[in-house]
Amino acid sequence: MNNLRRLIIKGSMAASTLGVAVSAGLLMPTTVLAAWPAKAFGAKDMTEGLANLLGSSEMMESGDISIKAPEIAENGAVVPITVTATMAGVESITIAAPNNPAPLVASFDLMGGAHGYASTRIKMGKSGDVIAVVKAGGKLYTAKKGVKVTIGGCGG
Amino acid sequence: MASKSIKIRAKFKDGVTTVKALLTHQMESGFRKDSKAGGMVPAHYIQEVVCEVGGKMVMNAHWSGGVSKNPYLSFKFDGGEGEKLKLTWTDNKGETDSAEEAIG
Amino acid sequence: MTLSRREFLHLMGMAGAAGLLPGSLRASSQRPTDLYEIPRFGNVCLMHMTDCHAQLNPVYFREPNVNLGVGGALGKAPHLVGNAFLKHFGVTPDSSAAHAFSYLNYDAAAKTYGRVGGFAHLASLVKRLRAERGDGNSLLLDGGDTWQGSGTAYWTRGKDMVEACNLLGVDIMTGHWEFTYQDREVIENIGEFKGEFIAQNVKVTEEALFDYKFSDFDGFNEDAGLAFKPYTMRTVNGVRVAVIGQAFPYTPIANPQRFIPDWTFGIQDERMQAVVDQVRSNEKPDLVVVLSHNGMDVDLKMAEQVTGIDVIFGGHTHDGMPAPTVVENSSGKTLVTNAGSNGKFLGVMDLDVRNGKLQGFQYRLVPIFSNLLKADPAMQAYIDQVRAPYKTQLEEPLALAEETLYRRGNFNGTFDQVICDALNKVNDAQISLSPGFRWGTTVIPGQTITMENVMDQTCITYPETYRREMSGADIKAILEDVGDNLFNPDPYFQQGGDMVRVGGLDYVCDPNQSFGKRISDMTLDDGTKIEANKKYMVAGWATVGSQSPGRPIWDVVADYLRDQKQVKINKLNTPKLVGMKGNPGLEDYPAA
């Protein structure tokens, strides 16, 4: 089901049709719900979640991915993460925090001239790595950056 | 199209459109204890965000409840000058909202 | 006159010892004709004050006997105390300089040399140096932590200090505790400040940019997202000087984010490099300096990482360093200073800048002995006037100090112990926690502790106290968390505060361990072991996350002092240290 939906979404014609259908209220919400890769995002283990989402857990560390994140989070509930991937043919950027109860946080499928760039804010319950996985040319690449989450206070 | 929950800034410069969007949503992960009622606060979060430009999809995001409250997202794509951009989110309860913005 | 001329000559001359270039040695051998005459050198004079913590009047301030350096910082400036400090910088023991820079023989020396600092005395020195260097040949830089630290600053929301700095003629400042007022107050105070407020590392959050409430503020740059002007260019004696601001990177972590929700900080050394490069190519400066509130360890690392900076004028960690540290990086050398705290010192750097380059320098960290510098009448009149409405409150006598009460040091100072004991007694708690701030003035034996002394130790904009149950595991987690802010071997993870102060609790600390493993053997004062799952009643103050429900800490401490009448510390809850034997950042420590 999920794979099927993902295939549909990759085709821009089908996707735009779907978009129109959603905004016009033609589709029941449950139809959209089915699209969300529940198994991947529900996984307690990051590797399992990534494999489920991206079809493989084989990935190479890459210097072409940069993760911008604070050394120490100003607020663990709002950690700004920006991933930039400079390799050719970026299809998706996935952001994960292995120490979170559900490690897979966000996945951005990029198409139609979209750059290898995604920025958002994530929750981090405790210190740990932020992992970026980039799919490009059918292959998976990864990079990580540590973010410290502290109790705060008592400074200065 | 007016939207209560979506703010979009889409700027075209040097052949590239940069989109910044701010969504109003509680993003309840389902992993937070309810200190008053006991148990866990039920999950309620955006699961999908779709962005279309001129009817063509450029970005389709899937999220867990690990994205922060009142989510912010930014992405970039080639072209887009003078076109209309449409952003739609849908959450795990089936609620949805959509907004359009002219690329400036 | 208690300071001998010979002593003073030594004090003034020794900072040249670590000179970068031959010029500094030549100049320091010239003989001054009076105590505060600092021989001219070069063509540009940069005066630097930092972390005065709103101390308008002269105070006592005891330097630490514990300032541990671990990892790469072991045995290096600023992690030196007492005799090790004197030896490193070549300061004569038992001299006025030894008193200014170290805790040694503190009680007697404080009586001999008297109070330090005070804006009226500082103003006299600044005026004199300005006149001697010649009109337009100097700048006065303020590294921040200026608007907070005294009762009057708290009650006037920092405005007493803004005006005092205007009178003093501060040209450029950056900040940290300035950001503990509400954001609109910060913007308002900057508006009243006649100098420039700069910070390259404060951005408006992406969320806030959608509808930014200070979008018409002068320093705001929408395209860059910067909340304040990142740098400024000044022409000093014909020399083009770039001054880049670096606010305290961890302000929203160490202090409440709720007062400044739209601003985001961080070290941002990549942006710093970009700003330096941009300034160097666009502005064609002869000299590039950074006015920093990073803290000295962070500045030392930043000086290694970022190239193209001539001098970093540093603060935050309150390290009174008689000489700069010279840091080599891939493209040259950067001088890193730190100018102490509480108005005790003025950093004076005379620079020889020719042919678009720094050719030599001379640096002195000049102690402000208020007995030796006449008070500037205009500044004194201003101070008296601004204090007048609060005079009765400030001068209320509370108790008599039977020993020196101080804060500064990695672990509990005696004044911290008073605060912790007060929290436990007034709130009927077993354990108390108090923040490891580095500000807070000293009371010497025989002095009456006034409300002003209590305010000097406690006045913050989030002073509310709490009393709540915590498990042994919770308490350990707090100690470990703060311990890592202090002892993480990577300076970029240090926040520049000292260890959280504790009352009723003893523990063992091994600073060389990694996160989560530094704290062990926690016991109550009576020796009972703290158990991870057991609950303990804990009292504290200064909660960063949200406002606590209790009375302000100064009321709690004042109640306790009125009740005690005389103050002598029965037990100092400092931890037993492991692995710190022979560390030159530790002297006269009771439980080593």
Short mmCIF file of C-alpha atoms in Angstrom, two decimals, chain C residues 182-363:
data_model
loop_
_atom_site.label_atom_id
_atom_site.label_comp_id
_atom_site.label_asym_id
_atom_site.label_seq_id
_atom_site.Cartn_x
_atom_site.Cartn_y
_atom_site.Cartn_z
CA GLN C 182 12.06 41.57 28.13
CA ASP C 183 12.96 41.83 24.45
CA ARG C 184 11.14 45.15 24.07
CA GLU C 185 13.11 46.53 27.04
CA VAL C 186 16.35 45.41 25.40
CA ILE C 187 15.38 47.22 22.20
CA GLU C 188 14.36 50.29 24.21
CA ASN C 189 17.61 50.38 26.21
CA ILE C 190 19.69 50.00 23.07
CA GLY C 191 17.72 52.94 21.69
CA GLU C 192 18.76 55.05 24.67
CA PHE C 193 22.37 53.89 24.52
CA LYS C 194 24.48 56.47 22.70
CA GLY C 195 27.04 53.96 21.49
CA GLU C 196 26.44 51.01 19.18
CA PHE C 197 25.21 47.56 20.20
CA ILE C 198 26.69 44.84 17.99
CA ALA C 199 26.33 41.04 17.74
CA GLN C 200 27.02 38.88 14.70
CA ASN C 201 25.62 35.78 16.40
CA VAL C 202 22.06 36.81 17.20
CA LYS C 203 19.45 36.04 14.57
CA VAL C 204 15.73 36.45 14.50
CA THR C 205 14.22 32.93 14.41
CA GLU C 206 12.77 31.83 11.09
CA GLU C 207 9.33 31.63 12.71
CA ALA C 208 9.51 35.16 14.09
CA LEU C 209 10.61 36.58 10.73
CA PHE C 210 7.12 35.97 9.39
CA ASP C 211 5.83 38.80 11.55
CA TYR C 212 8.76 40.34 13.42
CA LYS C 213 7.75 42.76 16.12
CA PHE C 214 10.93 44.85 15.94
CA SER C 215 11.11 45.10 12.17
CA ASP C 216 11.66 48.86 12.35
CA PHE C 217 14.60 48.55 14.78
CA ASP C 218 17.73 50.14 13.32
CA GLY C 219 20.08 47.20 13.74
CA PHE C 220 17.69 44.62 12.24
CA ASN C 221 18.63 43.26 8.83
CA GLU C 222 15.80 41.32 7.25
CA ASP C 223 17.81 39.74 4.44
CA ALA C 224 20.47 38.37 6.77
CA GLY C 225 17.93 37.69 9.52
CA LEU C 226 20.26 39.39 12.01
CA ALA C 227 18.63 41.00 15.02
CA PHE C 228 21.49 43.44 15.63
CA LYS C 229 24.20 45.12 13.64
CA PRO C 230 27.00 42.52 13.33
CA TYR C 231 29.96 44.89 13.22
CA THR C 232 30.89 48.53 13.01
CA MET C 233 33.68 50.47 11.34
CA ARG C 234 35.43 53.28 13.22
CA THR C 235 38.26 55.52 12.19
CA VAL C 236 40.67 55.94 15.08
CA ASN C 237 43.58 58.32 14.53
CA GLY C 238 43.20 57.71 10.81
CA VAL C 239 43.25 53.93 11.26
CA ARG C 240 40.24 51.96 10.03
CA VAL C 241 39.18 49.66 12.87
CA ALA C 242 36.52 46.98 12.41
CA VAL C 243 34.82 45.86 15.61
CA ILE C 244 32.72 42.69 15.35
CA GLY C 245 30.29 41.83 18.13
CA GLN C 246 29.88 38.38 19.66
CA ALA C 247 27.13 38.12 22.27
CA PHE C 248 27.03 35.26 24.77
CA PRO C 249 26.27 32.25 22.53
CA TYR C 250 24.25 30.31 25.07
CA THR C 251 22.02 33.06 26.41
CA PRO C 252 18.68 31.27 25.78
CA ILE C 253 20.04 28.14 27.49
CA ALA C 254 21.76 29.64 30.52
CA ASN C 255 19.03 32.25 30.97
CA PRO C 256 15.29 32.22 30.25
CA GLN C 257 14.34 32.00 26.60
CA ARG C 258 10.88 33.25 27.47
CA PHE C 259 12.06 36.88 27.74
CA ILE C 260 13.58 36.84 24.25
CA PRO C 261 11.59 34.21 22.31
CA ASP C 262 12.34 35.63 18.86
CA TRP C 263 16.13 35.59 19.09
CA THR C 264 18.45 32.69 18.49
CA PHE C 265 22.16 32.70 19.36
CA GLY C 266 24.98 30.13 19.13
CA ILE C 267 28.73 30.47 18.61
CA GLN C 268 28.30 30.73 14.83
CA ASP C 269 32.01 30.59 14.09
CA GLU C 270 31.34 29.94 10.41
CA ARG C 271 29.33 33.14 10.26
CA MET C 272 32.11 34.88 12.21
CA GLN C 273 34.60 33.76 9.54
CA ALA C 274 32.24 35.00 6.84
CA VAL C 275 31.86 38.37 8.57
CA VAL C 276 35.64 38.71 9.00
CA ASP C 277 36.21 37.83 5.34
CA GLN C 278 33.49 40.20 4.19
CA VAL C 279 34.81 43.02 6.37
CA ARG C 280 38.37 42.43 5.18
CA SER C 281 37.40 42.53 1.52
CA ASN C 282 34.70 45.21 1.56
CA GLU C 283 35.77 47.63 4.27
CA LYS C 284 39.55 47.45 3.86
CA PRO C 285 40.21 47.69 7.59
CA ASP C 286 43.66 48.18 9.08
CA LEU C 287 42.67 46.30 12.20
CA VAL C 288 39.96 43.71 12.92
CA VAL C 289 38.92 43.12 16.52
CA VAL C 290 36.13 41.11 18.09
CA LEU C 291 34.27 42.32 21.16
CA SER C 292 33.28 38.99 22.64
CA HIS C 293 31.15 37.58 25.41
CA ASN C 294 32.06 33.98 24.58
CA GLY C 295 34.08 33.26 27.69
CA MET C 296 37.84 32.80 27.51
CA ASP C 297 37.97 29.09 26.67
CA VAL C 298 35.52 29.55 23.80
CA ASP C 299 37.47 32.60 22.59
CA LEU C 300 40.71 30.59 22.60
CA LYS C 301 39.11 27.90 20.43
CA MET C 302 37.45 30.46 18.17
CA ALA C 303 40.82 32.14 17.68
CA GLU C 304 42.18 28.83 16.43
CA GLN C 305 39.23 28.21 14.11
CA VAL C 306 38.58 31.64 12.67
CA THR C 307 41.35 33.44 10.81
CA GLY C 308 41.85 37.12 10.18
CA ILE C 309 41.09 38.52 13.64
CA ASP C 310 43.82 40.63 15.24
CA VAL C 311 42.43 40.81 18.77
CA ILE C 312 39.55 39.23 20.66
CA PHE C 313 38.58 41.35 23.66
CA GLY C 314 36.88 38.76 25.84
CA GLY C 315 34.67 38.60 28.89
CA HIS C 316 31.98 36.40 30.41
CA THR C 317 34.25 34.07 32.39
CA HIS C 318 35.45 36.95 34.60
CA ASP C 319 39.09 36.01 34.18
CA GLY C 320 41.34 38.93 35.08
CA MET C 321 44.25 38.14 32.76
CA PRO C 322 47.24 40.49 33.06
CA ALA C 323 48.42 39.54 29.57
CA PRO C 324 46.73 38.29 26.42
CA THR C 325 47.11 34.73 25.21
CA VAL C 326 48.60 34.61 21.73
CA VAL C 327 46.81 32.03 19.60
CA GLU C 328 48.30 30.84 16.34
CA ASN C 329 46.02 29.77 13.54
CA SER C 330 46.44 28.83 9.92
CA SER C 331 46.85 32.39 8.73
CA GLY C 332 48.44 34.28 11.60
CA LYS C 333 48.11 35.18 15.23
CA THR C 334 45.20 36.38 17.31
CA LEU C 335 45.48 37.98 20.74
CA VAL C 336 42.87 36.87 23.29
CA THR C 337 42.25 38.92 26.43
CA ASN C 338 39.84 38.63 29.33
CA ALA C 339 39.28 41.65 31.51
CA GLY C 340 37.85 40.40 34.81
CA SER C 341 34.60 41.59 36.32
CA ASN C 342 32.64 43.88 38.60
CA GLY C 343 34.37 47.04 37.42
CA LYS C 344 37.63 45.93 38.96
CA PHE C 345 39.77 46.38 35.85
CA LEU C 346 40.12 48.38 32.68
CA GLY C 347 41.92 46.66 29.82
CA VAL C 348 44.11 49.11 27.93
CA MET C 349 45.59 48.00 24.63
CA ASP C 350 47.79 50.42 22.75
CA LEU C 351 48.33 49.27 19.20
CA ASP C 352 50.80 50.22 16.54
CA VAL C 353 48.89 49.89 13.28
CA ARG C 354 50.72 50.88 10.13
CA ASN C 355 50.53 49.93 6.47
CA GLY C 356 47.18 48.24 7.04
CA LYS C 357 48.62 45.87 9.63
CA LEU C 358 49.09 45.42 13.36
CA GLN C 359 52.81 45.94 13.96
CA GLY C 360 52.93 45.75 17.75
CA PHE C 361 50.96 46.24 20.91
CA GLN C 362 51.16 46.94 24.57
CA TYR C 363 48.53 45.65 26.97
#
